[in-house]
JSON list of C-alpha atoms in Angstrom, two decimals:
[
{"chain": "A", "resi": 15, "resn": "MET", "atom": "CA", "xyz": [-5.59, 4.53, -12.07]},
{"chain": "A", "resi": 16, "resn": "ARG", "atom": "CA", "xyz": [-3.58, 7.72, -11.92]},
{"chain": "A", "resi": 17, "resn": "LEU", "atom": "CA", "xyz": [-1.99, 8.93, -8.74]},
{"chain": "A", "resi": 18, "resn": "ILE", "atom": "CA", "xyz": [-1.06, 12.61, -8.70]},
{"chain": "A", "resi": 19, "resn": "LYS", "atom": "CA", "xyz": [1.62, 13.63, -6.22]},
{"chain": "A", "resi": 20, "resn": "PRO", "atom": "CA", "xyz": [2.34, 17.20, -5.16]},
{"chain": "A", "resi": 21, "resn": "ALA", "atom": "CA", "xyz": [4.84, 19.04, -7.36]},
{"chain": "A", "resi": 22, "resn": "ALA", "atom": "CA", "xyz": [8.17, 19.43, -5.52]},
{"chain": "A", "resi": 23, "resn": "PHE", "atom": "CA", "xyz": [8.95, 23.13, -5.15]},
{"chain": "A", "resi": 24, "resn": "SER", "atom": "CA", "xyz": [12.41, 24.30, -4.13]},
{"chain": "A", "resi": 25, "resn": "LEU", "atom": "CA", "xyz": [13.99, 27.65, -3.30]},
{"chain": "A", "resi": 26, "resn": "LEU", "atom": "CA", "xyz": [15.34, 29.41, -6.37]},
{"chain": "A", "resi": 27, "resn": "GLY", "atom": "CA", "xyz": [18.23, 31.78, -5.89]},
{"chain": "A", "resi": 28, "resn": "ASP", "atom": "CA", "xyz": [18.76, 34.90, -8.00]},
{"chain": "A", "resi": 29, "resn": "GLY", "atom": "CA", "xyz": [20.14, 34.14, -11.45]},
{"chain": "A", "resi": 30, "resn": "LEU", "atom": "CA", "xyz": [19.74, 30.34, -11.09]},
{"chain": "A", "resi": 31, "resn": "GLU", "atom": "CA", "xyz": [17.81, 28.00, -13.35]},
{"chain": "A", "resi": 32, "resn": "VAL", "atom": "CA", "xyz": [14.93, 25.95, -12.03]},
{"chain": "A", "resi": 33, "resn": "ALA", "atom": "CA", "xyz": [15.97, 22.31, -11.65]},
{"chain": "A", "resi": 34, "resn": "GLU", "atom": "CA", "xyz": [13.80, 19.83, -13.48]},
{"chain": "A", "resi": 35, "resn": "THR", "atom": "CA", "xyz": [11.90, 17.30, -11.37]},
{"chain": "A", "resi": 36, "resn": "ASP", "atom": "CA", "xyz": [10.06, 14.14, -12.29]},
{"chain": "A", "resi": 37, "resn": "TYR", "atom": "CA", "xyz": [6.49, 14.54, -13.50]},
{"chain": "A", "resi": 38, "resn": "PRO", "atom": "CA", "xyz": [4.41, 14.22, -10.30]},
{"chain": "A", "resi": 39, "resn": "ALA", "atom": "CA", "xyz": [2.08, 11.49, -11.52]},
{"chain": "A", "resi": 40, "resn": "LYS", "atom": "CA", "xyz": [2.15, 7.73, -11.57]},
{"chain": "A", "resi": 41, "resn": "GLU", "atom": "CA", "xyz": [-0.16, 5.57, -13.61]},
{"chain": "A", "resi": 42, "resn": "LEU", "atom": "CA", "xyz": [-1.09, 1.96, -13.18]},
{"chain": "A", "resi": 43, "resn": "GLU", "atom": "CA", "xyz": [-3.14, 0.28, -15.86]},
{"chain": "A", "resi": 44, "resn": "VAL", "atom": "CA", "xyz": [-4.85, -2.91, -14.84]},
{"chain": "A", "resi": 45, "resn": "LYS", "atom": "CA", "xyz": [-6.54, -5.06, -17.44]},
{"chain": "A", "resi": 46, "resn": "ILE", "atom": "CA", "xyz": [-9.29, -7.32, -16.18]},
{"chain": "A", "resi": 47, "resn": "GLY", "atom": "CA", "xyz": [-8.34, -9.84, -18.88]},
{"chain": "A", "resi": 48, "resn": "ASP", "atom": "CA", "xyz": [-5.14, -10.46, -16.90]},
{"chain": "A", "resi": 49, "resn": "ALA", "atom": "CA", "xyz": [-7.05, -11.02, -13.66]},
{"chain": "A", "resi": 50, "resn": "ALA", "atom": "CA", "xyz": [-7.03, -14.37, -11.93]},
{"chain": "A", "resi": 51, "resn": "ASN", "atom": "CA", "xyz": [-10.25, -16.37, -11.80]},
{"chain": "A", "resi": 52, "resn": "TYR", "atom": "CA", "xyz": [-11.50, -17.34, -8.34]},
{"chain": "A", "resi": 53, "resn": "SER", "atom": "CA", "xyz": [-14.29, -19.83, -7.83]},
{"chain": "A", "resi": 54, "resn": "VAL", "atom": "CA", "xyz": [-16.37, -21.45, -5.15]},
{"chain": "A", "resi": 55, "resn": "PHE", "atom": "CA", "xyz": [-18.52, -24.58, -5.31]},
{"chain": "A", "resi": 56, "resn": "PHE", "atom": "CA", "xyz": [-20.99, -25.88, -2.75]},
{"chain": "A", "resi": 57, "resn": "LYS", "atom": "CA", "xyz": [-24.15, -28.02, -2.67]},
{"chain": "A", "resi": 58, "resn": "VAL", "atom": "CA", "xyz": [-27.57, -27.21, -1.28]},
{"chain": "A", "resi": 59, "resn": "THR", "atom": "CA", "xyz": [-29.35, -30.37, -0.19]},
{"chain": "A", "resi": 60, "resn": "ARG", "atom": "CA", "xyz": [-32.92, -31.07, -1.15]},
{"chain": "A", "resi": 61, "resn": "LYS", "atom": "CA", "xyz": [-33.80, -30.91, 2.55]},
{"chain": "A", "resi": 62, "resn": "SER", "atom": "CA", "xyz": [-32.42, -27.36, 2.80]},
{"chain": "A", "resi": 63, "resn": "GLN", "atom": "CA", "xyz": [-34.30, -26.36, -0.34]},
{"chain": "A", "resi": 64, "resn": "LYS", "atom": "CA", "xyz": [-37.59, -27.69, 1.05]},
{"chain": "A", "resi": 65, "resn": "SER", "atom": "CA", "xyz": [-37.13, -26.19, 4.54]},
{"chain": "A", "resi": 66, "resn": "LEU", "atom": "CA", "xyz": [-36.55, -22.63, 3.26]},
{"chain": "A", "resi": 67, "resn": "ALA", "atom": "CA", "xyz": [-38.82, -20.39, 1.25]},
{"chain": "A", "resi": 68, "resn": "PRO", "atom": "CA", "xyz": [-37.34, -19.85, -2.25]},
{"chain": "A", "resi": 69, "resn": "ASP", "atom": "CA", "xyz": [-36.75, -16.15, -1.54]},
{"chain": "A", "resi": 70, "resn": "LEU", "atom": "CA", "xyz": [-34.88, -16.95, 1.67]},
{"chain": "A", "resi": 71, "resn": "LEU", "atom": "CA", "xyz": [-32.77, -19.61, -0.03]},
{"chain": "A", "resi": 72, "resn": "ALA", "atom": "CA", "xyz": [-31.87, -17.17, -2.84]},
{"chain": "A", "resi": 73, "resn": "TYR", "atom": "CA", "xyz": [-31.04, -14.51, -0.21]},
{"chain": "A", "resi": 74, "resn": "GLU", "atom": "CA", "xyz": [-28.77, -16.89, 1.72]},
{"chain": "A", "resi": 75, "resn": "ILE", "atom": "CA", "xyz": [-26.89, -17.92, -1.44]},
{"chain": "A", "resi": 76, "resn": "ALA", "atom": "CA", "xyz": [-26.50, -14.28, -2.56]},
{"chain": "A", "resi": 77, "resn": "LEU", "atom": "CA", "xyz": [-25.37, -13.20, 0.91]},
{"chain": "A", "resi": 78, "resn": "ALA", "atom": "CA", "xyz": [-22.83, -16.03, 1.16]},
{"chain": "A", "resi": 79, "resn": "VAL", "atom": "CA", "xyz": [-21.43, -15.21, -2.29]},
{"chain": "A", "resi": 80, "resn": "SER", "atom": "CA", "xyz": [-21.28, -11.43, -1.70]},
{"chain": "A", "resi": 81, "resn": "ARG", "atom": "CA", "xyz": [-19.59, -11.84, 1.69]},
{"chain": "A", "resi": 82, "resn": "GLY", "atom": "CA", "xyz": [-17.18, -14.30, 0.11]},
{"chain": "A", "resi": 83, "resn": "VAL", "atom": "CA", "xyz": [-16.34, -11.82, -2.66]},
{"chain": "A", "resi": 84, "resn": "ALA", "atom": "CA", "xyz": [-15.81, -9.08, -0.04]},
{"chain": "A", "resi": 85, "resn": "ASN", "atom": "CA", "xyz": [-13.38, -11.30, 1.89]},
{"chain": "A", "resi": 86, "resn": "LEU", "atom": "CA", "xyz": [-11.64, -12.23, -1.37]},
{"chain": "A", "resi": 87, "resn": "VAL", "atom": "CA", "xyz": [-11.17, -8.56, -2.29]},
{"chain": "A", "resi": 88, "resn": "ASP", "atom": "CA", "xyz": [-9.65, -7.88, 1.15]},
{"chain": "A", "resi": 89, "resn": "LYS", "atom": "CA", "xyz": [-7.33, -10.86, 0.78]},
{"chain": "A", "resi": 90, "resn": "ILE", "atom": "CA", "xyz": [-6.19, -9.93, -2.74]},
{"chain": "A", "resi": 91, "resn": "MET", "atom": "CA", "xyz": [-5.49, -6.31, -1.78]},
{"chain": "A", "resi": 92, "resn": "LEU", "atom": "CA", "xyz": [-3.77, -7.09, 1.51]},
{"chain": "A", "resi": 93, "resn": "GLU", "atom": "CA", "xyz": [-1.64, -9.85, -0.05]},
{"chain": "A", "resi": 94, "resn": "ALA", "atom": "CA", "xyz": [-0.57, -7.42, -2.81]},
{"chain": "A", "resi": 95, "resn": "ILE", "atom": "CA", "xyz": [0.45, -4.84, -0.22]},
{"chain": "A", "resi": 96, "resn": "LYS", "atom": "CA", "xyz": [2.29, -7.46, 1.83]},
{"chain": "A", "resi": 97, "resn": "ALA", "atom": "CA", "xyz": [4.07, -8.82, -1.28]},
{"chain": "A", "resi": 98, "resn": "ALA", "atom": "CA", "xyz": [5.28, -5.29, -2.12]},
{"chain": "A", "resi": 99, "resn": "ALA", "atom": "CA", "xyz": [7.12, -5.32, 1.25]},
{"chain": "A", "resi": 100, "resn": "PRO", "atom": "CA", "xyz": [6.25, -1.78, 2.34]},
{"chain": "A", "resi": 101, "resn": "GLY", "atom": "CA", "xyz": [8.27, -1.92, 5.56]},
{"chain": "A", "resi": 102, "resn": "ALA", "atom": "CA", "xyz": [7.23, -1.03, 9.10]},
{"chain": "A", "resi": 103, "resn": "PHE", "atom": "CA", "xyz": [4.37, 1.40, 9.59]},
{"chain": "A", "resi": 104, "resn": "SER", "atom": "CA", "xyz": [5.73, 4.91, 10.06]},
{"chain": "A", "resi": 105, "resn": "LEU", "atom": "CA", "xyz": [3.78, 8.13, 10.36]},
{"chain": "A", "resi": 106, "resn": "GLY", "atom": "CA", "xyz": [6.89, 10.01, 9.23]},
{"chain": "A", "resi": 107, "resn": "THR", "atom": "CA", "xyz": [7.14, 7.97, 6.02]},
{"chain": "A", "resi": 108, "resn": "LEU", "atom": "CA", "xyz": [3.48, 8.52, 5.28]},
{"chain": "A", "resi": 109, "resn": "ALA", "atom": "CA", "xyz": [3.74, 12.24, 6.01]},
{"chain": "A", "resi": 110, "resn": "GLY", "atom": "CA", "xyz": [6.68, 12.38, 3.62]},
{"chain": "A", "resi": 111, "resn": "ASN", "atom": "CA", "xyz": [4.47, 10.81, 0.96]},
{"chain": "A", "resi": 112, "resn": "ASP", "atom": "CA", "xyz": [1.73, 13.44, 1.40]},
{"chain": "A", "resi": 113, "resn": "VAL", "atom": "CA", "xyz": [-0.74, 11.18, 3.19]},
{"chain": "A", "resi": 114, "resn": "ARG", "atom": "CA", "xyz": [-3.28, 13.11, 5.24]},
{"chain": "A", "resi": 115, "resn": "ILE", "atom": "CA", "xyz": [-4.33, 11.90, 8.67]},
{"chain": "A", "resi": 116, "resn": "ASP", "atom": "CA", "xyz": [-7.96, 11.45, 7.61]},
{"chain": "A", "resi": 117, "resn": "GLU", "atom": "CA", "xyz": [-6.82, 8.98, 4.92]},
{"chain": "A", "resi": 118, "resn": "LEU", "atom": "CA", "xyz": [-5.21, 6.60, 7.40]},
{"chain": "A", "resi": 119, "resn": "ARG", "atom": "CA", "xyz": [-6.86, 3.30, 8.27]},
{"chain": "A", "resi": 120, "resn": "ALA", "atom": "CA", "xyz": [-5.62, -0.05, 9.49]},
{"chain": "A", "resi": 121, "resn": "ILE", "atom": "CA", "xyz": [-6.83, -3.54, 8.76]},
{"chain": "A", "resi": 122, "resn": "VAL", "atom": "CA", "xyz": [-6.09, -5.89, 11.62]},
{"chain": "A", "resi": 123, "resn": "GLY", "atom": "CA", "xyz": [-5.38, -9.46, 10.59]},
{"chain": "A", "resi": 124, "resn": "THR", "atom": "CA", "xyz": [-5.78, -12.68, 12.53]},
{"chain": "A", "resi": 125, "resn": "ASN", "atom": "CA", "xyz": [-2.65, -12.22, 14.68]},
{"chain": "A", "resi": 126, "resn": "ALA", "atom": "CA", "xyz": [-4.07, -8.84, 15.84]},
{"chain": "A", "resi": 127, "resn": "ALA", "atom": "CA", "xyz": [-0.67, -7.12, 15.79]},
{"chain": "A", "resi": 128, "resn": "GLY", "atom": "CA", "xyz": [-0.87, -3.59, 17.16]},
{"chain": "A", "resi": 129, "resn": "ALA", "atom": "CA", "xyz": [-4.60, -3.79, 17.85]},
{"chain": "A", "resi": 130, "resn": "ALA", "atom": "CA", "xyz": [-5.99, -1.93, 20.86]},
{"chain": "A", "resi": 131, "resn": "TRP", "atom": "CA", "xyz": [-9.03, -0.12, 22.21]},
{"chain": "A", "resi": 132, "resn": "ARG", "atom": "CA", "xyz": [-8.31, 3.57, 22.63]},
{"chain": "A", "resi": 133, "resn": "GLY", "atom": "CA", "xyz": [-9.54, 5.44, 25.71]},
{"chain": "A", "resi": 134, "resn": "ASP", "atom": "CA", "xyz": [-12.37, 6.99, 23.67]},
{"chain": "A", "resi": 135, "resn": "GLY", "atom": "CA", "xyz": [-13.64, 3.51, 22.74]},
{"chain": "A", "resi": 136, "resn": "MET", "atom": "CA", "xyz": [-12.27, 3.47, 19.18]},
{"chain": "A", "resi": 137, "resn": "PHE", "atom": "CA", "xyz": [-10.70, 0.26, 17.89]},
{"chain": "A", "resi": 138, "resn": "THR", "atom": "CA", "xyz": [-7.24, 1.07, 16.54]},
{"chain": "A", "resi": 139, "resn": "ALA", "atom": "CA", "xyz": [-3.92, -0.29, 15.32]},
{"chain": "A", "resi": 140, "resn": "ALA", "atom": "CA", "xyz": [-0.88, 1.96, 15.65]},
{"chain": "A", "resi": 141, "resn": "ASN", "atom": "CA", "xyz": [-3.40, 4.36, 17.22]},
{"chain": "A", "resi": 142, "resn": "ILE", "atom": "CA", "xyz": [-5.32, 4.92, 13.96]},
{"chain": "A", "resi": 143, "resn": "PRO", "atom": "CA", "xyz": [-8.88, 3.69, 13.25]},
{"chain": "A", "resi": 144, "resn": "ALA", "atom": "CA", "xyz": [-8.95, 0.00, 12.38]},
{"chain": "A", "resi": 145, "resn": "GLU", "atom": "CA", "xyz": [-11.17, -2.81, 11.16]},
{"chain": "A", "resi": 146, "resn": "LEU", "atom": "CA", "xyz": [-10.84, -6.57, 11.54]},
{"chain": "A", "resi": 147, "resn": "ALA", "atom": "CA", "xyz": [-10.40, -8.87, 8.54]},
{"chain": "A", "resi": 148, "resn": "PRO", "atom": "CA", "xyz": [-9.62, -12.59, 8.32]},
{"chain": "A", "resi": 149, "resn": "ALA", "atom": "CA", "xyz": [-7.70, -12.10, 5.04]},
{"chain": "A", "resi": 150, "resn": "ILE", "atom": "CA", "xyz": [-4.11, -12.31, 6.32]},
{"chain": "A", "resi": 151, "resn": "PRO", "atom": "CA", "xyz": [-2.45, -12.69, 9.73]},
{"chain": "A", "resi": 152, "resn": "GLU", "atom": "CA", "xyz": [-0.60, -9.35, 9.60]},
{"chain": "A", "resi": 153, "resn": "THR", "atom": "CA", "xyz": [-1.91, -5.86, 10.31]},
{"chain": "A", "resi": 154, "resn": "VAL", "atom": "CA", "xyz": [-1.58, -3.33, 7.48]},
{"chain": "A", "resi": 155, "resn": "ALA", "atom": "CA", "xyz": [-2.00, 0.42, 7.89]},
{"chain": "A", "resi": 156, "resn": "GLY", "atom": "CA", "xyz": [-2.00, 3.20, 5.34]},
{"chain": "A", "resi": 157, "resn": "ALA", "atom": "CA", "xyz": [-4.00, 5.13, 2.77]},
{"chain": "A", "resi": 158, "resn": "PHE", "atom": "CA", "xyz": [-6.26, 2.44, 1.29]},
{"chain": "A", "resi": 159, "resn": "ASN", "atom": "CA", "xyz": [-7.94, 5.05, -0.91]},
{"chain": "A", "resi": 160, "resn": "ARG", "atom": "CA", "xyz": [-4.72, 5.08, -2.94]},
{"chain": "A", "resi": 161, "resn": "ALA", "atom": "CA", "xyz": [-5.03, 1.44, -3.98]},
{"chain": "A", "resi": 162, "resn": "PHE", "atom": "CA", "xyz": [-7.78, -0.49, -5.71]},
{"chain": "A", "resi": 163, "resn": "VAL", "atom": "CA", "xyz": [-9.08, -3.89, -6.70]},
{"chain": "A", "resi": 164, "resn": "VAL", "atom": "CA", "xyz": [-10.59, -4.58, -10.11]},
{"chain": "A", "resi": 165, "resn": "LEU", "atom": "CA", "xyz": [-13.49, -7.04, -10.31]},
{"chain": "A", "resi": 166, "resn": "SER", "atom": "CA", "xyz": [-14.98, -8.48, -13.45]},
{"chain": "A", "resi": 167, "resn": "ASP", "atom": "CA", "xyz": [-18.21, -6.81, -14.56]},
{"chain": "A", "resi": 168, "resn": "GLU", "atom": "CA", "xyz": [-20.20, -9.76, -13.38]},
{"chain": "A", "resi": 169, "resn": "THR", "atom": "CA", "xyz": [-20.02, -12.51, -10.82]},
{"chain": "A", "resi": 170, "resn": "ARG", "atom": "CA", "xyz": [-21.19, -15.65, -12.52]},
{"chain": "A", "resi": 171, "resn": "ILE", "atom": "CA", "xyz": [-23.38, -17.87, -10.36]},
{"chain": "A", "resi": 172, "resn": "VAL", "atom": "CA", "xyz": [-24.43, -21.17, -11.87]},
{"chain": "A", "resi": 173, "resn": "LEU", "atom": "CA", "xyz": [-27.15, -23.22, -10.18]},
{"chain": "A", "resi": 174, "resn": "ARG", "atom": "CA", "xyz": [-27.80, -26.72, -11.42]},
{"chain": "A", "resi": 175, "resn": "ARG", "atom": "CA", "xyz": [-29.58, -29.82, -10.23]},
{"chain": "A", "resi": 176, "resn": "ASN", "atom": "CA", "xyz": [-27.20, -32.71, -10.61]},
{"chain": "A", "resi": 177, "resn": "ASP", "atom": "CA", "xyz": [-28.71, -35.77, -9.01]},
{"chain": "A", "resi": 178, "resn": "VAL", "atom": "CA", "xyz": [-32.00, -37.59, -8.72]},
{"chain": "A", "resi": 179, "resn": "LEU", "atom": "CA", "xyz": [-32.22, -36.67, -5.03]},
{"chain": "A", "resi": 180, "resn": "GLY", "atom": "CA", "xyz": [-32.66, -33.01, -5.95]},
{"chain": "A", "resi": 181, "resn": "ALA", "atom": "CA", "xyz": [-29.45, -31.56, -4.52]},
{"chain": "A", "resi": 182, "resn": "MET", "atom": "CA", "xyz": [-28.49, -28.28, -6.16]},
{"chain": "A", "resi": 183, "resn": "ASP", "atom": "CA", "xyz": [-24.91, -27.34, -7.08]},
{"chain": "A", "resi": 184, "resn": "VAL", "atom": "CA", "xyz": [-23.91, -23.71, -6.67]},
{"chain": "A", "resi": 185, "resn": "LEU", "atom": "CA", "xyz": [-20.86, -22.68, -8.67]},
{"chain": "A", "resi": 186, "resn": "CYS", "atom": "CA", "xyz": [-19.58, -19.12, -8.70]},
{"chain": "A", "resi": 187, "resn": "HIS", "atom": "CA", "xyz": [-16.74, -17.44, -10.64]},
{"chain": "A", "resi": 188, "resn": "VAL", "atom": "CA", "xyz": [-15.26, -13.95, -10.34]},
{"chain": "A", "resi": 189, "resn": "ASN", "atom": "CA", "xyz": [-12.12, -12.36, -11.78]},
{"chain": "A", "resi": 190, "resn": "VAL", "atom": "CA", "xyz": [-10.12, -10.18, -9.39]},
{"chain": "A", "resi": 191, "resn": "LYS", "atom": "CA", "xyz": [-6.90, -8.19, -9.73]},
{"chain": "A", "resi": 192, "resn": "PRO", "atom": "CA", "xyz": [-5.25, -5.78, -7.28]},
{"chain": "A", "resi": 193, "resn": "GLY", "atom": "CA", "xyz": [-3.92, -2.37, -8.21]},
{"chain": "A", "resi": 194, "resn": "LEU", "atom": "CA", "xyz": [-1.16, -1.01, -6.03]},
{"chain": "A", "resi": 195, "resn": "VAL", "atom": "CA", "xyz": [0.38, 2.15, -7.48]},
{"chain": "A", "resi": 196, "resn": "ASP", "atom": "CA", "xyz": [2.92, 2.77, -4.71]},
{"chain": "A", "resi": 197, "resn": "LYS", "atom": "CA", "xyz": [3.79, 0.73, -1.61]},
{"chain": "A", "resi": 198, "resn": "ALA", "atom": "CA", "xyz": [4.96, 3.93, 0.11]},
{"chain": "A", "resi": 199, "resn": "PHE", "atom": "CA", "xyz": [1.37, 4.58, 1.21]},
{"chain": "A", "resi": 200, "resn": "PHE", "atom": "CA", "xyz": [1.33, 1.51, 3.46]},
{"chain": "A", "resi": 201, "resn": "GLY", "atom": "CA", "xyz": [3.18, -0.06, 6.36]},
{"chain": "A", "resi": 202, "resn": "MET", "atom": "CA", "xyz": [3.09, -3.26, 8.35]},
{"chain": "A", "resi": 203, "resn": "VAL", "atom": "CA", "xyz": [2.10, -2.81, 12.00]},
{"chain": "A", "resi": 204, "resn": "ALA", "atom": "CA", "xyz": [4.06, -4.80, 14.58]}
]
């Protein structure tokens, strides 16, 4: 992922040379081969298999796995942001890093720090639009469009019958890796 920052212009007086600045781009290469493998394993009893139509059982397994992957992605991204120690949420810091107001979002963790209902009925944290997530206790705010999570091309789901009673094992694997180019786009909400 490449992150392009605005070029830093400065006033140039008569007869002076233009000072050189850093190239206004950062790049983060993430290789899926380096990603950690996450797995889940559960059993579906024969009774559950018999009580549900095959399509409904397949739907329930797919829904459970996809919601689990979604929660995992939230957790991986939020833990990466938290580990980078971005500091307290500050609109001034974000403005200084060229974050636009329409980019700002918050994800409210299980301790609900900074969470509130605004007078117009919007759920917020630090007075910016927010969502709830069970991924971490803390609340993180910032420009989430400037970070990413890489998933393997496929989520491997293995179904197998393992016993004479007909119980079915469900085993699922996915590789996930966060990509955080710059912690300056995030802050922890108190």
